[in-house]
Coordinates of C-alpha atoms in Angstrom, one line a residue:
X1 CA 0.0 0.0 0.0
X2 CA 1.3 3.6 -0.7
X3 CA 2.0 5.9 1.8
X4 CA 1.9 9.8 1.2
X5 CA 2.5 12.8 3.4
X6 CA 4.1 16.6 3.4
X7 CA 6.4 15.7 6.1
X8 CA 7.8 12.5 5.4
X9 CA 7.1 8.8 4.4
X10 CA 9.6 5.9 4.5
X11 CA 9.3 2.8 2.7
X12 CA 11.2 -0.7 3.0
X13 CA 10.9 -4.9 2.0
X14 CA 9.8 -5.5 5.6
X15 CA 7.3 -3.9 8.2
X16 CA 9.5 -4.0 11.2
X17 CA 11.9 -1.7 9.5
X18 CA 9.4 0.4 8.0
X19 CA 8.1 1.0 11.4
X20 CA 11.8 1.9 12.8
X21 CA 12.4 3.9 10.3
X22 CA 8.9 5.9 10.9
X23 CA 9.0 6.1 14.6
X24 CA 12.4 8.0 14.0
X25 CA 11.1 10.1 11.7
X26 CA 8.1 10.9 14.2
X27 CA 10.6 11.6 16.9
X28 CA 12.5 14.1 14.7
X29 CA 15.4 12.1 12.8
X30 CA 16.3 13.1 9.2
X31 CA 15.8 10.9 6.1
X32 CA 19.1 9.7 6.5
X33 CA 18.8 8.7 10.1
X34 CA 15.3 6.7 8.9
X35 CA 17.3 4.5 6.7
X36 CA 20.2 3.8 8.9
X37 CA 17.5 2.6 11.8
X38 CA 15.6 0.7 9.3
X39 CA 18.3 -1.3 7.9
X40 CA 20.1 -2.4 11.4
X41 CA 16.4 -3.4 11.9
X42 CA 16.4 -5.2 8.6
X43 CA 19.6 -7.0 9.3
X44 CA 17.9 -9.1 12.1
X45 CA 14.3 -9.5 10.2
X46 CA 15.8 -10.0 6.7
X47 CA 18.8 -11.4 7.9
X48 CA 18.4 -13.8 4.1
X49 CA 19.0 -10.9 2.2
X50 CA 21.3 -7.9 3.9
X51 CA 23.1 -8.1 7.1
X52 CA 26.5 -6.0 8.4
X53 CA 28.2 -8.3 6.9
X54 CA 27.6 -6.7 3.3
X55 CA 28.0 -3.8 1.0
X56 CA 25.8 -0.9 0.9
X57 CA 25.1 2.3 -1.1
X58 CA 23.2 5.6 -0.2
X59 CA 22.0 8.4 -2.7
X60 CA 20.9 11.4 -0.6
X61 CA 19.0 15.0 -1.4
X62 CA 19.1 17.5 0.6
X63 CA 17.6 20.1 -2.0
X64 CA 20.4 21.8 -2.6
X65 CA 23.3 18.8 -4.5
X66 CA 22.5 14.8 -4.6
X67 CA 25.8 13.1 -3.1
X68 CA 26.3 9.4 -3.0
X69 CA 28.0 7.4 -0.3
X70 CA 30.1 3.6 -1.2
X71 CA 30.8 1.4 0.9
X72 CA 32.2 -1.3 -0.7
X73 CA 34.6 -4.1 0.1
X74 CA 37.8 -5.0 -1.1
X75 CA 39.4 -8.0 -1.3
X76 CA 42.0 -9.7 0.6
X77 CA 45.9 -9.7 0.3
X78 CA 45.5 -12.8 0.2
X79 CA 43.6 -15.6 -1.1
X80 CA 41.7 -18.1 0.6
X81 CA 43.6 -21.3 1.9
X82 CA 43.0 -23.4 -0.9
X83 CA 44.0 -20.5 -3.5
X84 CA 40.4 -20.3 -4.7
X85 CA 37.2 -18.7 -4.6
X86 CA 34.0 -20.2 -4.4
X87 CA 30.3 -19.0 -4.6
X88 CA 29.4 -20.2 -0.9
X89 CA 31.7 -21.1 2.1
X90 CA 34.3 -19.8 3.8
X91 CA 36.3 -19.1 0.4
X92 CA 33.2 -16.3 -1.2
X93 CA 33.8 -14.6 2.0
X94 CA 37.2 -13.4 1.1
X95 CA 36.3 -9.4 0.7
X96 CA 35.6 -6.8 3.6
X97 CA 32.4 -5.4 4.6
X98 CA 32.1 -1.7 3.9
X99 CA 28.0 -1.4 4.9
X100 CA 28.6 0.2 8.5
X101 CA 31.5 2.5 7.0
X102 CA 29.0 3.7 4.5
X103 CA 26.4 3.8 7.5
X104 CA 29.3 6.2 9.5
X105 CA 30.2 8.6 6.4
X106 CA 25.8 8.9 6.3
X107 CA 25.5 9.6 9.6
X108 CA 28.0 12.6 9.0
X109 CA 26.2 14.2 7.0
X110 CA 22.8 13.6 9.2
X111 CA 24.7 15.6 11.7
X112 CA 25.2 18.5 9.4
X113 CA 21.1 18.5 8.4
X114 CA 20.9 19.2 12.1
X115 CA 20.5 15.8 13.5
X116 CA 20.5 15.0 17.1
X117 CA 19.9 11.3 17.9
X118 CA 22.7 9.1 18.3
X119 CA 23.9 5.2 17.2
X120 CA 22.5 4.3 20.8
X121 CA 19.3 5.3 19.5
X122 CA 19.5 4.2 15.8
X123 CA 20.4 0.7 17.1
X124 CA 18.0 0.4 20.2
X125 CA 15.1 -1.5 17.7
X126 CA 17.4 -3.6 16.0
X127 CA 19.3 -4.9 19.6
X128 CA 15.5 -5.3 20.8
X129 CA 14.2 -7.2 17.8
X130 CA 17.5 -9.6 17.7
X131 CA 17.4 -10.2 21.6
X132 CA 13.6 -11.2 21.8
X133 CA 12.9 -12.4 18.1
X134 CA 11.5 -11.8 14.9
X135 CA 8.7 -14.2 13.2
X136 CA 10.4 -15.6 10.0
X137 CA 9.0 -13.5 7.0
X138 CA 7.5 -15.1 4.2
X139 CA 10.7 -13.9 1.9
X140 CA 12.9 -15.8 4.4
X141 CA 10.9 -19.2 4.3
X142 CA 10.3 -18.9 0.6
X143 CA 14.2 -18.6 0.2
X144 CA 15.0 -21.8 2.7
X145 CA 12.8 -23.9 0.4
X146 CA 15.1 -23.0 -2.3
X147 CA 18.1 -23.7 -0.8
X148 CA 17.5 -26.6 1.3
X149 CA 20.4 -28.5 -0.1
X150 CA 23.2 -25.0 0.5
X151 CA 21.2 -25.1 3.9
X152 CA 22.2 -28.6 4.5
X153 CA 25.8 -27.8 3.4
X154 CA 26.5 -24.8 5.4
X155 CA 26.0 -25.7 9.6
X156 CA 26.2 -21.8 10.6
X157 CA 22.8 -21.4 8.6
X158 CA 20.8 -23.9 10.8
X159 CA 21.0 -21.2 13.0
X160 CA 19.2 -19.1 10.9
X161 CA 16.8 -21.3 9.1
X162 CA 16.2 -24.8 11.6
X163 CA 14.0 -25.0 14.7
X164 CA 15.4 -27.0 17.9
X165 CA 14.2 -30.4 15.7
X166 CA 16.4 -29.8 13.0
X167 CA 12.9 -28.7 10.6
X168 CA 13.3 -25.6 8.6
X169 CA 11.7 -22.7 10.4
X170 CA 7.8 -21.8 9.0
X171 CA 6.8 -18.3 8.5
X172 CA 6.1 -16.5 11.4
X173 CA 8.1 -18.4 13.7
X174 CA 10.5 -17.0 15.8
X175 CA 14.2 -16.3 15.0
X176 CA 16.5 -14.8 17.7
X177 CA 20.0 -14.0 17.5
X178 CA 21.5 -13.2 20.6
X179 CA 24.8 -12.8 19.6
X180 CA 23.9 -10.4 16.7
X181 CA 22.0 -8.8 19.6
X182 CA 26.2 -8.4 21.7
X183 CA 27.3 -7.1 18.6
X184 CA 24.9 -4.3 17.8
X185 CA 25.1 -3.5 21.2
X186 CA 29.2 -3.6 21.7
X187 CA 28.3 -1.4 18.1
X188 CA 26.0 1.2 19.9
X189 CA 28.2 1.9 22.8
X190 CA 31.3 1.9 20.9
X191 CA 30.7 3.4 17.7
X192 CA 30.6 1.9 14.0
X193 CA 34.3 2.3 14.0
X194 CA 34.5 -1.0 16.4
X195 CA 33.4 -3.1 13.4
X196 CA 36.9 -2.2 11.8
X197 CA 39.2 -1.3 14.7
X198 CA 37.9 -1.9 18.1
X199 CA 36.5 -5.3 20.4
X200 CA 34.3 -6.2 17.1
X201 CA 37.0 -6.2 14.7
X202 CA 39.5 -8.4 17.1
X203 CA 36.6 -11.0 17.1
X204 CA 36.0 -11.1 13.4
X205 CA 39.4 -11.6 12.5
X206 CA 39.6 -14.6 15.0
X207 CA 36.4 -16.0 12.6
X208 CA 38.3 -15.1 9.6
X209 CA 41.2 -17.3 11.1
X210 CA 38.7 -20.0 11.9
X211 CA 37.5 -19.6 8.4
X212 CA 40.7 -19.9 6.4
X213 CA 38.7 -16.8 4.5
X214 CA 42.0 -14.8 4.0
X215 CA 41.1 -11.4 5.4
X216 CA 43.4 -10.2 8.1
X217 CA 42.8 -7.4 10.5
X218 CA 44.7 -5.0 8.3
X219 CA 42.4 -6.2 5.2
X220 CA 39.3 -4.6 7.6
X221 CA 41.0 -1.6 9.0
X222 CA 41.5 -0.7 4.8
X223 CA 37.8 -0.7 4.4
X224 CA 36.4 2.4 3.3
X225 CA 33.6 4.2 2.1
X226 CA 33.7 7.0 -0.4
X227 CA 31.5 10.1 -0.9
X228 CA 31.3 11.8 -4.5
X229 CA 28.6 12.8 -7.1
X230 CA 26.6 10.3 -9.2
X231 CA 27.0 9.9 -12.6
X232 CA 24.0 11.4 -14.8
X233 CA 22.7 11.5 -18.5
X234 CA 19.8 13.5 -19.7
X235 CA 16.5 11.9 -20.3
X236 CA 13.3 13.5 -21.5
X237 CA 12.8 16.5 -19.3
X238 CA 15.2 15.9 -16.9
X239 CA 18.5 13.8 -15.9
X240 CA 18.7 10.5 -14.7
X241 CA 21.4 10.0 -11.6
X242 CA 22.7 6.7 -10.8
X243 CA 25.7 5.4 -9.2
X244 CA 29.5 5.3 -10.8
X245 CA 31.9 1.9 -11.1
X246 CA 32.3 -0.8 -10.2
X247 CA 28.5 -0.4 -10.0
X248 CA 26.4 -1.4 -12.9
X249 CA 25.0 2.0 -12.8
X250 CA 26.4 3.1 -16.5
X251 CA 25.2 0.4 -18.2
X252 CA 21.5 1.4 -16.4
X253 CA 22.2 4.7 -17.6
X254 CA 23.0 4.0 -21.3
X255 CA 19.9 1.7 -21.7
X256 CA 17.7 4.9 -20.9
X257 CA 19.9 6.9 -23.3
X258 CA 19.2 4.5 -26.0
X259 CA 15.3 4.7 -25.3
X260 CA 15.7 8.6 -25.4
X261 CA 16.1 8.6 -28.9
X262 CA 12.6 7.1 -29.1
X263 CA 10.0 9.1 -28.8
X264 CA 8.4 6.0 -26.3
X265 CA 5.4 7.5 -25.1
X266 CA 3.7 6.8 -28.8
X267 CA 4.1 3.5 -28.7
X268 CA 1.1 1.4 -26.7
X269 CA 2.4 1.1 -23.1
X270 CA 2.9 -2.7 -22.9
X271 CA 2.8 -3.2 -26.2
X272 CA 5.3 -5.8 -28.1
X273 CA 7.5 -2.2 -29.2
X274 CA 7.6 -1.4 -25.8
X275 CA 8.8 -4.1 -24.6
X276 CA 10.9 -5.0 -27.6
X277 CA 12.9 -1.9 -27.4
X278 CA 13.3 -2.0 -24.0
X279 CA 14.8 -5.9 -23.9
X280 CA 17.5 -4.8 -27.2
X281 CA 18.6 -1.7 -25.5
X282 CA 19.4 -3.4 -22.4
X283 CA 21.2 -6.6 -24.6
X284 CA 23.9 -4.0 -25.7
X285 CA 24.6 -2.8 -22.0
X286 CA 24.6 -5.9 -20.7
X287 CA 27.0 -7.3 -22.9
X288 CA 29.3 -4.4 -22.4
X289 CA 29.2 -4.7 -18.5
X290 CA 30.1 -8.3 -18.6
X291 CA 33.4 -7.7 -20.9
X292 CA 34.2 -4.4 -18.5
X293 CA 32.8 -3.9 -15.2
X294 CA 35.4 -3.5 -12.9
X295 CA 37.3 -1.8 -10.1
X296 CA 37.7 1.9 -12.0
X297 CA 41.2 2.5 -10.5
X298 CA 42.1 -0.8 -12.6
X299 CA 40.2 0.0 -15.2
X300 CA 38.5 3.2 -16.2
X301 CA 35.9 3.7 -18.5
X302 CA 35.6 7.1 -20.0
X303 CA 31.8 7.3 -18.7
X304 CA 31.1 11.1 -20.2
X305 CA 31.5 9.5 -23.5
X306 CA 29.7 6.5 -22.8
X307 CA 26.5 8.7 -21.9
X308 CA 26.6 11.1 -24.9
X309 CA 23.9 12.1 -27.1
X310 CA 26.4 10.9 -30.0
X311 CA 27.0 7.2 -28.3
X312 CA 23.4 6.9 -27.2
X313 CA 22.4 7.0 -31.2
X314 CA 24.9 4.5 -32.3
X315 CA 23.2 2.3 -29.5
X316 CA 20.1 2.9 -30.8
X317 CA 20.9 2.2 -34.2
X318 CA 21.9 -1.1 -33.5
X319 CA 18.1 -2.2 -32.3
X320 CA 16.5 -3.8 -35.1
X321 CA 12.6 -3.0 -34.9
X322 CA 11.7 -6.3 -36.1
X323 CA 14.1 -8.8 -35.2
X324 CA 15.6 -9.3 -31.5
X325 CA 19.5 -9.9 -31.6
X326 CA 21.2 -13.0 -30.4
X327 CA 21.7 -13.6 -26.9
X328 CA 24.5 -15.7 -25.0
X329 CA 25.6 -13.7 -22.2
X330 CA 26.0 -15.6 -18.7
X331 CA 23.8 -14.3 -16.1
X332 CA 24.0 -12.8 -13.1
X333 CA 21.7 -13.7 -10.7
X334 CA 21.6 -11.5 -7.1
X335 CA 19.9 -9.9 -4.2
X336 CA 20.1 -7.1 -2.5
X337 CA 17.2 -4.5 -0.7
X338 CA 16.0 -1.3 -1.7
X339 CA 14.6 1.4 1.0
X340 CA 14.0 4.8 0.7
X341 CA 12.8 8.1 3.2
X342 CA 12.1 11.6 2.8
X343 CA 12.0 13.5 5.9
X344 CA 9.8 17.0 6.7
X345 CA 12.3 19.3 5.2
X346 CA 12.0 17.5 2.4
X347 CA 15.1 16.0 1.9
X348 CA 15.4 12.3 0.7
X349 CA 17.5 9.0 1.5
X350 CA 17.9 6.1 -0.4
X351 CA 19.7 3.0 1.4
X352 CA 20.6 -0.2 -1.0
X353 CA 22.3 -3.0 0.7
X354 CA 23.4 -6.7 -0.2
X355 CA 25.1 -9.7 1.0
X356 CA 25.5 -10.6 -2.8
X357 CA 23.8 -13.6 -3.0
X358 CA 20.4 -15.0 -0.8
X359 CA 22.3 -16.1 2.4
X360 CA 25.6 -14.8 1.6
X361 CA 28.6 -17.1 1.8
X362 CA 26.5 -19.0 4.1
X363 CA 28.9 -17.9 7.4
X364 CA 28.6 -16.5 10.3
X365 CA 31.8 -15.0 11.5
X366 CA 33.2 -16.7 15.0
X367 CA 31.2 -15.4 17.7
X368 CA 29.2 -12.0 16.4
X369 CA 26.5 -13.7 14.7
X370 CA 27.6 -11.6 11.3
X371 CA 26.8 -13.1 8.2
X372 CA 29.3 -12.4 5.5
X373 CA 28.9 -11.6 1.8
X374 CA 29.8 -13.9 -0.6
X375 CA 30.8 -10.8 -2.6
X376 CA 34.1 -12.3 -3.7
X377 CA 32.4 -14.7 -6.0
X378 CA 31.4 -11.4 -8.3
X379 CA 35.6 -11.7 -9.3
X380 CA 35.8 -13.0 -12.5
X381 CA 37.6 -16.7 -12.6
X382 CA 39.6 -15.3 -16.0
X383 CA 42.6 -14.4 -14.8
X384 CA 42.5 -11.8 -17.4
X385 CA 39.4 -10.1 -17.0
X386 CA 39.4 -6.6 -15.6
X387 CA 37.4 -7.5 -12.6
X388 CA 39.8 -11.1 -11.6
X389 CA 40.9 -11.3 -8.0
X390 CA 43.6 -9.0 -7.1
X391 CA 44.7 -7.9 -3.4
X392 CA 42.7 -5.1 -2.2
X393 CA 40.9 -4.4 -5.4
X394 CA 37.0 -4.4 -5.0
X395 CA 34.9 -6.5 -7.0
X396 CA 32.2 -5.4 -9.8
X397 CA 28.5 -4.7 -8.5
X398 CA 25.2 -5.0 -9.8
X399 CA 24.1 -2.5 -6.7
X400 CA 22.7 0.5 -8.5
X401 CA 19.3 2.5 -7.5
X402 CA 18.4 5.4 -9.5
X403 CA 17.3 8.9 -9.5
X404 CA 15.6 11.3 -11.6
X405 CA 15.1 14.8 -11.2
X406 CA 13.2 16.5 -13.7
X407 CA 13.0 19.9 -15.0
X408 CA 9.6 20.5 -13.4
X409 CA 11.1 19.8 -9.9
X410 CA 9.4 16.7 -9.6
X411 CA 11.7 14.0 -8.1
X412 CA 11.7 9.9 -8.3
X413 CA 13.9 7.9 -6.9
X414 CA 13.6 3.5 -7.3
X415 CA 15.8 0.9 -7.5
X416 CA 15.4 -3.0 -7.2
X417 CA 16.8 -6.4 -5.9
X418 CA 17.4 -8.9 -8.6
X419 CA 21.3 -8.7 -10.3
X420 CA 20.6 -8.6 -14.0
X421 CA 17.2 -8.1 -13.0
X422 CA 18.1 -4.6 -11.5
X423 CA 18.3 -2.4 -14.4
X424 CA 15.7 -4.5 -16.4
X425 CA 13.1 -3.7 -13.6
X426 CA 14.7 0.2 -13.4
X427 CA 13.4 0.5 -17.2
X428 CA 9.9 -0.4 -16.4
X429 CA 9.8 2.1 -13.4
X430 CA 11.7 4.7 -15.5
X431 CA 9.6 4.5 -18.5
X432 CA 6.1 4.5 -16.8
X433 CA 7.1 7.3 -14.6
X434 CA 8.2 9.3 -16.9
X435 CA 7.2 8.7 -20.8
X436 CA 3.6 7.2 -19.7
X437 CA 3.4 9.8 -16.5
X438 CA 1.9 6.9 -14.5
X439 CA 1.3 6.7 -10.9
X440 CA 4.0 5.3 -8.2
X441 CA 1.3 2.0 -8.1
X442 CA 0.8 1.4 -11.3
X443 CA 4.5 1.7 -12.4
X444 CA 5.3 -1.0 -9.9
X445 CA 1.8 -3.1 -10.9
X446 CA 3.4 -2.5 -14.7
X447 CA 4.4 -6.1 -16.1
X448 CA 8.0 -6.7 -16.2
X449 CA 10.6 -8.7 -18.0
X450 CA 13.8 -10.7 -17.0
X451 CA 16.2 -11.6 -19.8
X452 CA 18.6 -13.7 -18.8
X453 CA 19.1 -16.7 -15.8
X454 CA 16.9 -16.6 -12.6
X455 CA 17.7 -17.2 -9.4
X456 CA 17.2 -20.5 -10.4
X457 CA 19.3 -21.6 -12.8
X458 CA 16.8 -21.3 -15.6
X459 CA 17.6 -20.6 -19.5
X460 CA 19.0 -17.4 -21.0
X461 CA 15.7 -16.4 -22.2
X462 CA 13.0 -13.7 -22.2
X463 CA 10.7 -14.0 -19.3
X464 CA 7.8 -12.4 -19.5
X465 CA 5.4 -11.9 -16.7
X466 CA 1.7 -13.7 -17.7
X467 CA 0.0 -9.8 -17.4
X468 CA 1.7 -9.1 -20.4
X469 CA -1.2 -9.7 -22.9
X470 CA -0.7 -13.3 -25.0
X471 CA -0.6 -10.9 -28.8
X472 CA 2.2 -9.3 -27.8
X473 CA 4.3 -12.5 -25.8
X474 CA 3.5 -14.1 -29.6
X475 CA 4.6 -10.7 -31.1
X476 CA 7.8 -11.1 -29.5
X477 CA 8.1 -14.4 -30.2
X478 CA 7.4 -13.5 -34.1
X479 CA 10.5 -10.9 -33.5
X480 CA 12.8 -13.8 -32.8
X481 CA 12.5 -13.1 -28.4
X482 CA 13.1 -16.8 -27.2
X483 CA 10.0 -16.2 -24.4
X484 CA 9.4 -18.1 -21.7
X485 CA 6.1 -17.0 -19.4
X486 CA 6.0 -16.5 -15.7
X487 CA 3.1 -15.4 -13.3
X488 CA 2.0 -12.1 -13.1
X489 CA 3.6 -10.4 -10.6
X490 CA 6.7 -12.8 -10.0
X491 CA 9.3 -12.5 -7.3
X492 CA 11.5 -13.3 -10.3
X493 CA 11.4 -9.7 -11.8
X494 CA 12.7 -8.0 -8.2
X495 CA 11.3 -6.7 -5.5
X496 CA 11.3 -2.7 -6.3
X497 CA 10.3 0.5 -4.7
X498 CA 9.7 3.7 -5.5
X499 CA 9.3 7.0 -3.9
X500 CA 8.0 10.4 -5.1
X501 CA 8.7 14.3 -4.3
X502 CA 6.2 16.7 -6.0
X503 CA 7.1 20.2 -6.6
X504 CA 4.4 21.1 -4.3
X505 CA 6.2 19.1 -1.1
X506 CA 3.7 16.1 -1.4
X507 CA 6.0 13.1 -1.3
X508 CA 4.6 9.5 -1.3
X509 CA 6.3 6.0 -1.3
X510 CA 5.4 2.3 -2.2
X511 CA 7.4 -0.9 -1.7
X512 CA 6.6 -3.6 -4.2
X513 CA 3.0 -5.6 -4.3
X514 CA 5.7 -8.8 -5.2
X515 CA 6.7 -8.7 -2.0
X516 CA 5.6 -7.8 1.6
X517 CA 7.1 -4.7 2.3
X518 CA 5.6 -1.5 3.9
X519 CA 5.4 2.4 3.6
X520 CA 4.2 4.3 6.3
X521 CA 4.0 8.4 6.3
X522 CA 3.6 10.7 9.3
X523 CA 0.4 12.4 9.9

């Protein structure tokens, strides 16, 4: 359900977090304090899909510039024992977690808006809700069916996902992690800095010993956030902001570039040219991220260039109207969460965080009750790719929410879970909010696409939700689209979220009808 209010409205995947993240807003907190609340909140009721373990990424407004924060990992100086990396286990847990130093460098800059509560306060829901439980969401026990067999393989998740008889845990039972409870405590008294140089830190580098993961304590101290501008192109009446390498955030970019030479808003929204020239423009993009995407300071790309007006028309002149091009990329299936606030002076958060894949590596680290990333298994295995393994070097993301400002003053802001799935799903959004002016529900009602692997290990095909109307699945199948059909409203295509500012100071919020989360707005 949509929330909407003057002063201020937060939305997130679960309703614990969107009520932490209100109730700080009620009590005065900025935007920025919302999201930070929220998401130590989410860590223990979504513990499947973000954690402090992870990465994380904020895009903040505070009317006057749009900064964005990074905190991303980096990579051992050393390799795992063993010498490899591997998707799950001990050896994917082999970069840093740069979440809480993106959660410090945020908190900053909620101090210059004027804010006045403190970590002790931020943390207080998250410590509560770890120490006396949280009922299993129906995300969580959807995700343990899938992976009964990693379950199985990886004893630090029974913790998570079993009951005392060894049965995975239903929905709405209760999970409580009382040592994730010591650490956001230890965290609240401390500060965030204990997590990389303090009693925290000490203890996660005697679980990365345990592990044989090869981080050290020096490998964590390194770990750092970065604060800079977002990378832009114009689109319609306005610009579209989204975040720089090793994000995925060009190649989001570029696909919208591409669709600006196109006049969209004459073709029939949902039609088989709607969806066809979304699904070519995004071919070309993906392609080029999976050749590219790396650490920039090992390899740059010249990104004013790649988001022209002069490079968006050659990459619209390779779409072929009538005839889909060939497709053979690998797949990049991932998950993440998407939240976003806007306070009463009308300044705006976005918060999206990720342990990678569902579950992470699978480990929690010695005695915190962290769950690490499995991050490290984004390196590529060609030892001559841009993005292989290297010490310290941080590995490529799919990670990238969006933002557009437009002309009017009007101001969106959405981003999804979902790997390849991300800037797939940010095209939908994008183009109903913008070409077909529709409203923050029915642009997240709109039927999506997935091209590419699932979650699942499925084909590299078009998947089309079963809401698209059955002419224009057979039109795309006439255009050469190898389509495969999914239910309407699929956890498949991402679980998005969008939030809007009007010009006027009305700002509303949604979180995804494929999913269960919340938006709540202050009265």
């Amino acid at each position: 359900m949509k929330a909407s209010s003057r002063s201020g409205v937060i939305c997130t995947p679960h309703t614990l977090a969107t009520d932490t993240g209100h109730d700080v807003l009620r009590d005065g907190g900025t935007a920025i304090d919302a999201v930070l609340a929220a998401s130590a909140t989410l860590a223990v009721s979504f513990p499947h899909m973000t954690g402090l373990g992870g990465d994380a990424l904020l895009m903040l407004n505070d009317g006057r510039q749009l900064q964005v924060i990074m905190g991303l990992g980096q990579a051992g100086h050393t390799l795992p024992e063993g010498g490899i990396i591997t998707e799950r286990g001990a050896a994917s847990a082999a970069t840093t977690a740069g979440a809480l130093r993106a959660w410090q460098q945020a908190k900053r800059i909620s101090n210059n808006w004027g804010s006045r509560l403190d970590w002790p306060t931020l943390l207080a829901p998250a410590i509560a809700h770890a120490r006396a439980g949280t009922p299993v969401s129906g995300s969580q026990a959807f995700w343990q069916e899938q992976r009964k067999a990693l379950i199985d393989q990886l004893p630090d998740l029974h913790r998570l996902c079993r009951d005392d008889k060894g049965e995975l845990k239903t929905e709405g039972s209760l999970l409580t992690q009382p040592q994730l409870a010591d650490t956001l405590e230890q965290l609240s008294r401390a500060g965030l800095d204990d997590f990389y140089q303090g009693e925290i830190a000490r203890a996660l580098t005697r679980g990365f010993g345990d592990m044989g993961n090869g981080l050290t304590a020096t490998d964590l101290a390194r770990t750092q956030a970065t604060l800079g501008r977002p990378w832009k192109t114009r689109y319609r009446a306005g610009f579209l902001y989204n975040f720089p390498a090793p994000t995925q955030g060009l190649y989001t970019l570029s696909a919208l570039a591409t669709l600006n030479q196109r006049p969209l808003a004459r073709d029939r929204n949902g039609g088989a040219d709607y969806y066809h020239h979304l699904v070519e423009a995004i071919k070309t993009q993906l392609a080029l991220r999976n050749r590219e995407l790396a650490d920039p300071r090992c390899f740059p790309v010249a990104w004013e260039e790649r988001l022209s007006e002069a490079s968006a028309r050659r990459s619209f002149g390779l779409i072929n109207p009538n005839q889909a091009a060939p497709w053979h990329e690998p797949g990049q299936p991932a998950d993440t969460i998407w939240m976003a606030a806007s306070d009463s002076q009308g300044r705006t958060a976005c918060l999206m965080q990720s342990l990678f894949h569902d579950f992470g590596s699978g480990c929690l680290v010695g005695d915190t009750g962290v769950l690490w990333s499995n991050r490290a298994a984004s390196f590529s295995q060609n030892t001559q790719h841009p993005n292989a393994w290297a010490p310290g070097k941080i590995p490529a993301h799919t990670l990238n929410p969006s933002c557009y400002l437009a002309d009017n003053g009007e101001q969106w802001y959405f981003g999804s879970q979902g790997g390849d799935g991300q800037p797939q799903t940010q095209m939908v959004l994008a183009t109903q909010l913008i070409d077909y002016q529709q409203s923050v529900e029915n642009a997240l009602l709109a039927p999506r696409f997935l091209l590419g692997r699932s979650f699942f290990g499925s084909s590299e095909n078009l998947k089309l939700e079963h809401s698209i109307a059955a002419d224009v699945r057979e039109e795309l199948s006439r255009r050469g689209h190898q389509v495969e059909t999914i239910p309407e409203l699929s956890p498949l295509t991402g679980q998005a979220g969008a939030l809007r500012v009007s010009p006027g100071g009305m700002t509303e919020a949604m979180h995804d009808p494929r999913g269960q989360g919340t938006a709540r707005g202050l009265r």
